[in-house]
PDB file of C-alpha atoms in Angstrom:
ATOM      1  CA  MET H   1     -28.028 155.386  81.224  1.00 37.00           C
ATOM      2  CA  PRO H   2     -24.499 153.980  80.730  1.00 40.00           C
ATOM      3  CA  PRO H   3     -23.941 151.862  77.596  1.00 42.00           C
ATOM      4  CA  ARG H   4     -24.493 148.121  77.944  1.00 48.00           C
ATOM      5  CA  PRO H   5     -21.126 146.304  77.886  1.00 61.00           C
ATOM      6  CA  THR H   6     -20.264 144.102  74.944  1.00 76.00           C
ATOM      7  CA  TYR H   7     -19.226 140.715  76.309  1.00 90.00           C
ATOM      8  CA  ALA H   8     -16.801 138.446  74.510  1.00 93.00           C
ATOM      9  CA  LEU H   9     -19.324 135.661  75.167  1.00 95.00           C
ATOM     10  CA  ALA H  10     -22.917 135.885  76.362  1.00 95.00           C
ATOM     11  CA  LEU H  11     -25.379 133.010  76.621  1.00 96.00           C
ATOM     12  CA  ALA H  12     -29.048 133.878  77.111  1.00 95.00           C
ATOM     13  CA  GLY H  13     -31.592 131.191  78.001  1.00 95.00           C
ATOM     14  CA  VAL H  14     -29.689 128.408  76.248  1.00 96.00           C
ATOM     15  CA  VAL H  15     -31.567 125.091  76.146  1.00 95.00           C
ATOM     16  CA  ARG H  16     -30.276 121.826  74.673  1.00 94.00           C
ATOM     17  CA  ARG H  17     -32.288 118.619  74.386  1.00 90.00           C
ATOM     18  CA  TYR H  18     -31.387 115.200  73.040  1.00 86.00           C
ATOM     19  CA  SER H  19     -33.908 112.612  71.882  1.00 81.00           C
ATOM     20  CA  GLU H  20     -34.031 109.470  73.999  1.00 74.00           C
ATOM     21  CA  GLY H  21     -36.525 107.077  72.463  1.00 72.00           C
ATOM     22  CA  GLU H  22     -39.884 108.830  72.444  1.00 75.00           C
ATOM     23  CA  SER H  23     -38.847 111.312  75.124  1.00 78.00           C
ATOM     24  CA  ALA H  24     -36.328 114.187  75.215  1.00 78.00           C
ATOM     25  CA  LEU H  25     -33.468 114.503  77.680  1.00 84.00           C
ATOM     26  CA  GLU H  26     -32.875 118.152  78.571  1.00 87.00           C
ATOM     27  CA  ILE H  27     -29.166 118.700  79.229  1.00 90.00           C
ATOM     28  CA  LEU H  28     -29.149 122.509  79.466  1.00 94.00           C
ATOM     29  CA  ARG H  29     -32.211 124.237  80.920  1.00 93.00           C
ATOM     30  CA  GLY H  30     -31.966 127.945  80.268  1.00 93.00           C
ATOM     31  CA  VAL H  31     -28.263 128.703  80.771  1.00 95.00           C
ATOM     32  CA  ASP H  32     -27.228 132.350  81.166  1.00 95.00           C
ATOM     33  CA  LEU H  33     -23.579 133.403  81.196  1.00 95.00           C
ATOM     34  CA  ALA H  34     -21.616 136.533  80.350  1.00 95.00           C
ATOM     35  CA  ILE H  35     -17.804 136.751  80.142  1.00 94.00           C
ATOM     36  CA  SER H  36     -16.012 140.065  79.677  1.00 92.00           C
ATOM     37  CA  GLN H  37     -12.861 140.557  77.647  1.00 89.00           C
ATOM     38  CA  GLY H  38      -9.853 139.598  79.757  1.00 88.00           C
ATOM     39  CA  GLN H  39     -11.905 137.567  82.248  1.00 91.00           C
ATOM     40  CA  SER H  40     -11.247 133.891  82.998  1.00 92.00           C
ATOM     41  CA  VAL H  41     -14.050 131.573  84.117  1.00 94.00           C
ATOM     42  CA  ALA H  42     -13.637 128.001  85.337  1.00 94.00           C
ATOM     43  CA  LEU H  43     -16.469 125.567  84.574  1.00 95.00           C
ATOM     44  CA  VAL H  44     -16.329 122.922  87.298  1.00 92.00           C
ATOM     45  CA  ALA H  45     -18.855 120.101  87.025  1.00 84.00           C
ATOM     46  CA  PRO H  46     -18.901 116.274  86.994  1.00 79.00           C
ATOM     47  CA  SER H  47     -18.804 114.179  83.827  1.00 79.00           C
ATOM     48  CA  GLY H  48     -22.185 113.926  82.151  1.00 79.00           C
ATOM     49  CA  SER H  49     -23.418 117.257  83.475  1.00 84.00           C
ATOM     50  CA  GLY H  50     -23.305 118.982  80.095  1.00 87.00           C
ATOM     51  CA  LYS H  51     -19.914 120.755  80.226  1.00 89.00           C
ATOM     52  CA  SER H  52     -18.834 119.687  76.756  1.00 89.00           C
ATOM     53  CA  THR H  53     -22.264 120.458  75.316  1.00 93.00           C
ATOM     54  CA  LEU H  54     -22.105 123.948  76.784  1.00 95.00           C
ATOM     55  CA  LEU H  55     -18.630 124.526  75.353  1.00 94.00           C
ATOM     56  CA  HIS H  56     -19.688 123.251  71.922  1.00 94.00           C
ATOM     57  CA  ILE H  57     -22.672 125.614  71.870  1.00 96.00           C
ATOM     58  CA  ALA H  58     -20.560 128.542  73.090  1.00 96.00           C
ATOM     59  CA  GLY H  59     -18.027 127.753  70.356  1.00 95.00           C
ATOM     60  CA  LEU H  60     -20.698 127.541  67.621  1.00 96.00           C
ATOM     61  CA  LEU H  61     -19.883 123.895  67.006  1.00 94.00           C
ATOM     62  CA  GLU H  62     -23.402 122.875  68.009  1.00 93.00           C
ATOM     63  CA  HIS H  63     -26.796 124.601  67.866  1.00 94.00           C
ATOM     64  CA  SER H  64     -28.954 125.158  70.935  1.00 94.00           C
ATOM     65  CA  ASP H  65     -32.655 124.280  70.809  1.00 93.00           C
ATOM     66  CA  GLU H  66     -33.614 127.567  72.429  1.00 94.00           C
ATOM     67  CA  GLY H  67     -31.835 130.737  73.496  1.00 95.00           C
ATOM     68  CA  GLU H  68     -29.102 132.873  71.997  1.00 95.00           C
ATOM     69  CA  VAL H  69     -25.324 132.886  71.830  1.00 95.00           C
ATOM     70  CA  PHE H  70     -23.666 136.288  71.453  1.00 95.00           C
ATOM     71  CA  ILE H  71     -20.048 136.437  70.282  1.00 94.00           C
ATOM     72  CA  ALA H  72     -18.562 139.913  70.765  1.00 91.00           C
ATOM     73  CA  GLY H  73     -22.123 141.233  71.001  1.00 90.00           C
ATOM     74  CA  ARG H  74     -23.364 139.577  67.814  1.00 92.00           C
ATOM     75  CA  PRO H  75     -26.281 137.097  67.944  1.00 94.00           C
ATOM     76  CA  THR H  76     -25.387 133.846  66.178  1.00 94.00           C
ATOM     77  CA  ALA H  77     -28.297 131.405  66.606  1.00 90.00           C
ATOM     78  CA  ARG H  78     -29.900 132.177  63.247  1.00 90.00           C
ATOM     79  CA  LEU H  79     -26.741 132.588  61.202  1.00 94.00           C
ATOM     80  CA  ALA H  80     -25.954 130.261  58.323  1.00 94.00           C
ATOM     81  CA  ASP H  81     -23.289 127.628  58.960  1.00 93.00           C
ATOM     82  CA  ALA H  82     -20.773 129.378  56.715  1.00 94.00           C
ATOM     83  CA  GLU H  83     -21.030 132.583  58.750  1.00 95.00           C
ATOM     84  CA  ARG H  84     -20.833 130.671  62.034  1.00 94.00           C
ATOM     85  CA  THR H  85     -17.647 129.038  60.731  1.00 92.00           C
ATOM     86  CA  ARG H  86     -16.202 132.436  59.800  1.00 91.00           C
ATOM     87  CA  ILE H  87     -16.928 133.811  63.284  1.00 93.00           C
ATOM     88  CA  ARG H  88     -15.444 130.702  64.876  1.00 91.00           C
ATOM     89  CA  ARG H  89     -12.217 131.073  62.896  1.00 87.00           C
ATOM     90  CA  GLN H  90     -11.977 134.800  63.534  1.00 88.00           C
ATOM     91  CA  HIS H  91     -13.000 135.099  67.189  1.00 92.00           C
ATOM     92  CA  ILE H  92     -12.716 131.719  68.976  1.00 94.00           C
ATOM     93  CA  GLY H  93      -9.776 129.530  69.992  1.00 92.00           C
ATOM     94  CA  PHE H  94     -10.188 125.927  71.183  1.00 92.00           C
ATOM     95  CA  ILE H  95      -8.064 123.705  73.421  1.00 88.00           C
ATOM     96  CA  TYR H  96      -9.009 120.081  74.065  1.00 82.00           C
ATOM     97  CA  GLN H  97      -7.855 117.422  76.520  1.00 74.00           C
ATOM     98  CA  PHE H  98      -5.904 115.774  73.696  1.00 73.00           C
ATOM     99  CA  HIS H  99      -3.738 118.165  71.708  1.00 72.00           C
ATOM    100  CA  HIS H 100      -4.770 117.053  68.164  1.00 82.00           C
ATOM    101  CA  LEU H 101      -1.534 118.382  66.667  1.00 90.00           C
ATOM    102  CA  LEU H 102      -0.614 117.457  63.088  1.00 90.00           C
ATOM    103  CA  GLY H 103       2.076 114.821  63.494  1.00 89.00           C
ATOM    104  CA  GLU H 104       3.912 115.467  60.240  1.00 92.00           C
ATOM    105  CA  PHE H 105       4.513 119.152  61.037  1.00 95.00           C
ATOM    106  CA  SER H 106       6.810 120.868  63.531  1.00 96.00           C
ATOM    107  CA  ALA H 107       5.641 122.825  66.557  1.00 96.00           C
ATOM    108  CA  LEU H 108       6.242 126.075  64.672  1.00 97.00           C
ATOM    109  CA  GLU H 109       4.288 124.854  61.637  1.00 96.00           C
ATOM    110  CA  ASN H 110       1.366 123.668  63.784  1.00 95.00           C
ATOM    111  CA  VAL H 111       1.011 127.173  65.245  1.00 95.00           C
ATOM    112  CA  ALA H 112       1.690 129.055  62.008  1.00 96.00           C
ATOM    113  CA  MET H 113      -0.756 127.062  59.877  1.00 93.00           C
ATOM    114  CA  PRO H 114      -4.068 128.454  61.222  1.00 90.00           C
ATOM    115  CA  GLN H 115      -2.711 131.952  60.741  1.00 91.00           C
ATOM    116  CA  MET H 116      -1.855 131.299  57.097  1.00 92.00           C
ATOM    117  CA  ILE H 117      -5.312 129.764  56.558  1.00 87.00           C
ATOM    118  CA  ARG H 118      -6.720 133.046  57.839  1.00 85.00           C
ATOM    119  CA  GLY H 119      -4.602 135.011  55.355  1.00 87.00           C
ATOM    120  CA  LEU H 120      -1.331 135.972  57.057  1.00 89.00           C
ATOM    121  CA  SER H 121       1.882 135.672  55.108  1.00 93.00           C
ATOM    122  CA  HIS H 122       4.270 132.810  55.844  1.00 94.00           C
ATOM    123  CA  LYS H 123       6.738 135.262  57.381  1.00 94.00           C
ATOM    124  CA  GLU H 124       4.154 136.949  59.655  1.00 94.00           C
ATOM    125  CA  ALA H 125       2.657 133.626  60.754  1.00 95.00           C
ATOM    126  CA  ASN H 126       6.048 132.147  61.594  1.00 95.00           C
ATOM    127  CA  ALA H 127       7.068 135.253  63.556  1.00 95.00           C
ATOM    128  CA  ARG H 128       3.933 135.171  65.732  1.00 93.00           C
ATOM    129  CA  ALA H 129       4.170 131.404  66.166  1.00 95.00           C
ATOM    130  CA  LYS H 130       7.772 131.763  67.328  1.00 95.00           C
ATOM    131  CA  ASP H 131       6.819 134.521  69.795  1.00 92.00           C
ATOM    132  CA  LEU H 132       3.978 132.455  71.311  1.00 91.00           C
ATOM    133  CA  LEU H 133       6.019 129.278  71.604  1.00 93.00           C
ATOM    134  CA  THR H 134       8.946 131.169  73.108  1.00 92.00           C
ATOM    135  CA  TYR H 135       6.617 132.780  75.664  1.00 87.00           C
ATOM    136  CA  LEU H 136       5.454 129.275  76.593  1.00 86.00           C
ATOM    137  CA  GLY H 137       9.041 128.090  77.103  1.00 86.00           C
ATOM    138  CA  LEU H 138       9.389 126.166  73.847  1.00 91.00           C
ATOM    139  CA  ALA H 139      12.083 128.221  72.069  1.00 94.00           C
ATOM    140  CA  ALA H 140      14.287 125.135  71.825  1.00 93.00           C
ATOM    141  CA  ARG H 141      11.468 122.965  70.442  1.00 94.00           C
ATOM    142  CA  LEU H 142      10.323 124.993  67.419  1.00 96.00           C
ATOM    143  CA  THR H 143      11.444 122.433  64.826  1.00 96.00           C
ATOM    144  CA  HIS H 144      10.393 119.362  66.814  1.00 96.00           C
ATOM    145  CA  ARG H 145       7.428 117.283  65.688  1.00 95.00           C
ATOM    146  CA  PRO H 146       4.748 116.235  68.224  1.00 94.00           C
ATOM    147  CA  SER H 147       6.242 112.742  68.598  1.00 93.00           C
ATOM    148  CA  GLU H 148       9.476 114.378  69.774  1.00 96.00           C
ATOM    149  CA  LEU H 149       7.732 116.429  72.475  1.00 93.00           C
ATOM    150  CA  SER H 150       6.559 115.475  75.964  1.00 90.00           C
ATOM    151  CA  GLY H 151       2.847 115.520  76.794  1.00 87.00           C
ATOM    152  CA  GLY H 152       3.168 118.886  78.525  1.00 87.00           C
ATOM    153  CA  GLU H 153       5.102 120.347  75.603  1.00 90.00           C
ATOM    154  CA  GLN H 154       2.500 119.096  73.138  1.00 91.00           C
ATOM    155  CA  GLN H 155      -0.272 120.740  75.118  1.00 87.00           C
ATOM    156  CA  ARG H 156       1.644 124.026  75.275  1.00 88.00           C
ATOM    157  CA  VAL H 157       1.902 123.922  71.479  1.00 92.00           C
ATOM    158  CA  ALA H 158      -1.872 123.380  71.393  1.00 91.00           C
ATOM    159  CA  ILE H 159      -2.326 126.445  73.630  1.00 89.00           C
ATOM    160  CA  ALA H 160      -0.166 128.546  71.299  1.00 91.00           C
ATOM    161  CA  ARG H 161      -2.144 127.288  68.292  1.00 93.00           C
ATOM    162  CA  ALA H 162      -5.456 128.203  69.948  1.00 92.00           C
ATOM    163  CA  LEU H 163      -4.253 131.758  70.563  1.00 90.00           C
ATOM    164  CA  ALA H 164      -2.373 132.184  67.273  1.00 91.00           C
ATOM    165  CA  ASN H 165      -5.143 134.177  65.584  1.00 90.00           C
ATOM    166  CA  ALA H 166      -5.648 136.464  68.605  1.00 89.00           C
ATOM    167  CA  PRO H 167      -9.210 135.296  69.339  1.00 92.00           C
ATOM    168  CA  ARG H 168     -11.597 137.245  71.564  1.00 92.00           C
ATOM    169  CA  LEU H 169     -12.715 134.027  73.262  1.00 95.00           C
ATOM    170  CA  LEU H 170     -10.798 130.929  74.375  1.00 94.00           C
ATOM    171  CA  LEU H 171     -12.687 127.708  75.137  1.00 95.00           C
ATOM    172  CA  ALA H 172     -10.869 124.803  76.779  1.00 92.00           C
ATOM    173  CA  ASP H 173     -12.254 121.370  77.659  1.00 88.00           C
ATOM    174  CA  GLU H 174     -10.139 119.729  80.389  1.00 84.00           C
ATOM    175  CA  PRO H 175      -6.907 121.083  78.835  1.00 82.00           C
ATOM    176  CA  THR H 176      -4.717 119.416  81.469  1.00 79.00           C
ATOM    177  CA  GLY H 177      -6.873 116.354  82.141  1.00 75.00           C
ATOM    178  CA  ASN H 178      -4.503 114.006  80.331  1.00 74.00           C
ATOM    179  CA  LEU H 179      -1.363 115.131  82.195  1.00 76.00           C
ATOM    180  CA  ASP H 180       0.255 114.134  85.485  1.00 81.00           C
ATOM    181  CA  PRO H 181      -0.279 116.564  88.411  1.00 82.00           C
ATOM    182  CA  LYS H 182       3.109 118.303  88.170  1.00 82.00           C
ATOM    183  CA  THR H 183       2.898 118.782  84.394  1.00 79.00           C
ATOM    184  CA  SER H 184      -0.769 119.788  84.697  1.00 82.00           C
ATOM    185  CA  ASP H 185       0.127 122.523  87.168  1.00 84.00           C
ATOM    186  CA  HIS H 186       2.890 123.842  84.903  1.00 80.00           C
ATOM    187  CA  VAL H 187       0.738 123.823  81.751  1.00 79.00           C
ATOM    188  CA  PHE H 188      -2.239 125.415  83.495  1.00 83.00           C
ATOM    189  CA  GLY H 189       0.021 128.117  84.883  1.00 83.00           C
ATOM    190  CA  ALA H 190       1.345 128.846  81.386  1.00 80.00           C
ATOM    191  CA  LEU H 191      -2.210 128.960  80.054  1.00 81.00           C
ATOM    192  CA  THR H 192      -3.505 131.392  82.677  1.00 83.00           C
ATOM    193  CA  GLU H 193      -0.446 133.645  82.260  1.00 82.00           C
ATOM    194  CA  LEU H 194      -1.001 133.809  78.507  1.00 82.00           C
ATOM    195  CA  VAL H 195      -4.720 134.503  78.990  1.00 83.00           C
ATOM    196  CA  GLN H 196      -3.839 137.461  81.209  1.00 84.00           C
ATOM    197  CA  ALA H 197      -1.133 138.688  78.838  1.00 84.00           C
ATOM    198  CA  THR H 198      -3.372 138.611  75.746  1.00 85.00           C
ATOM    199  CA  GLY H 199      -6.604 139.855  77.360  1.00 86.00           C
ATOM    200  CA  VAL H 200      -8.654 137.040  75.832  1.00 91.00           C
ATOM    201  CA  ALA H 201     -11.869 135.953  77.564  1.00 94.00           C
ATOM    202  CA  ALA H 202     -11.587 132.323  78.688  1.00 94.00           C
ATOM    203  CA  LEU H 203     -14.064 129.604  79.640  1.00 95.00           C
ATOM    204  CA  ILE H 204     -12.134 126.562  80.863  1.00 92.00           C
ATOM    205  CA  ALA H 205     -13.723 123.290  81.947  1.00 91.00           C
ATOM    206  CA  THR H 206     -11.719 121.460  84.596  1.00 87.00           C
ATOM    207  CA  HIS H 207     -12.206 118.896  87.347  1.00 83.00           C
ATOM    208  CA  ASN H 208      -9.292 120.349  89.292  1.00 81.00           C
ATOM    209  CA  LEU H 209     -10.601 122.673  92.013  1.00 84.00           C
ATOM    210  CA  GLU H 210      -7.120 123.935  92.875  1.00 83.00           C
ATOM    211  CA  LEU H 211      -6.521 125.000  89.286  1.00 83.00           C
ATOM    212  CA  ALA H 212     -10.022 126.484  89.042  1.00 87.00           C
ATOM    213  CA  GLY H 213      -9.248 128.595  92.095  1.00 88.00           C
ATOM    214  CA  ARG H 214      -6.665 130.551  90.088  1.00 87.00           C
ATOM    215  CA  MET H 215      -9.319 131.933  87.761  1.00 90.00           C
ATOM    216  CA  ASP H 216     -11.457 135.066  88.108  1.00 92.00           C
ATOM    217  CA  ARG H 217     -14.764 133.224  88.478  1.00 93.00           C
ATOM    218  CA  ARG H 218     -15.989 129.673  89.020  1.00 95.00           C
ATOM    219  CA  VAL H 219     -19.304 128.281  87.781  1.00 95.00           C
ATOM    220  CA  THR H 220     -20.921 124.847  87.770  1.00 94.00           C
ATOM    221  CA  LEU H 221     -23.882 123.068  86.181  1.00 93.00           C
ATOM    222  CA  ARG H 222     -26.636 121.792  88.470  1.00 92.00           C
ATOM    223  CA  ASP H 223     -29.674 120.159  86.921  1.00 90.00           C
ATOM    224  CA  GLY H 224     -28.954 121.909  83.646  1.00 90.00           C
ATOM    225  CA  LYS H 225     -28.635 125.374  85.194  1.00 92.00           C
ATOM    226  CA  LEU H 226     -25.459 127.408  85.537  1.00 93.00           C
ATOM    227  CA  VAL H 227     -24.619 128.392  89.106  1.00 93.00           C
ATOM    228  CA  GLU H 228     -21.882 130.775  90.296  1.00 91.00           C
ATOM    229  CA  LEU H 229     -19.529 129.365  92.938  1.00 90.00           C
ATOM    230  CA  ALA H 230     -17.881 131.345  95.716  1.00 78.00           C
TER     231      ALA H 230
END
């Protein structure tokens, strides 16, 4: 029998409930999902369907009520918070709709900082930050602070920051949802190119069906279940 593949992310029977008065509202009802290294998956679903909850559970920011989350083959549901945090820092990159950059630091510093927190030297962190930002077309913006950058440039810095520590898994929640259509197309193109270049596994929530069509797979949430789309 061939060996079972180790997925960058695997969800098995994930259930999430929220209390609503004396009853419980079940948002996720036994979600199963597996994403291989280098594979990109678009999560396309309406607001309120549980997209953000699913991403938070996949990123170990939130616990599920039932089921298991495997990161690089390792079960995480019963791990202590400190170990979940370590795995999150080591293996997972996050991109949000709003860039959440540190306003008092330059683009280069915003990307270098998470690397130095992880233990890289100032020189190594700056070199990788410069390479990522240059790849994303920001070579002339390295010393600029977020307030000096356009919305699209800010989000490209956020993409570089998310990939700075070479994560196995990238999770993005509407990463271009706050941008105009032209800028959104450009930023999404840069994101997908970098995903392919680095070989990271990516789960990206988006409302944009045209952008989702560029990815390897498309899934949606229906009544708390994950469904593959054609």
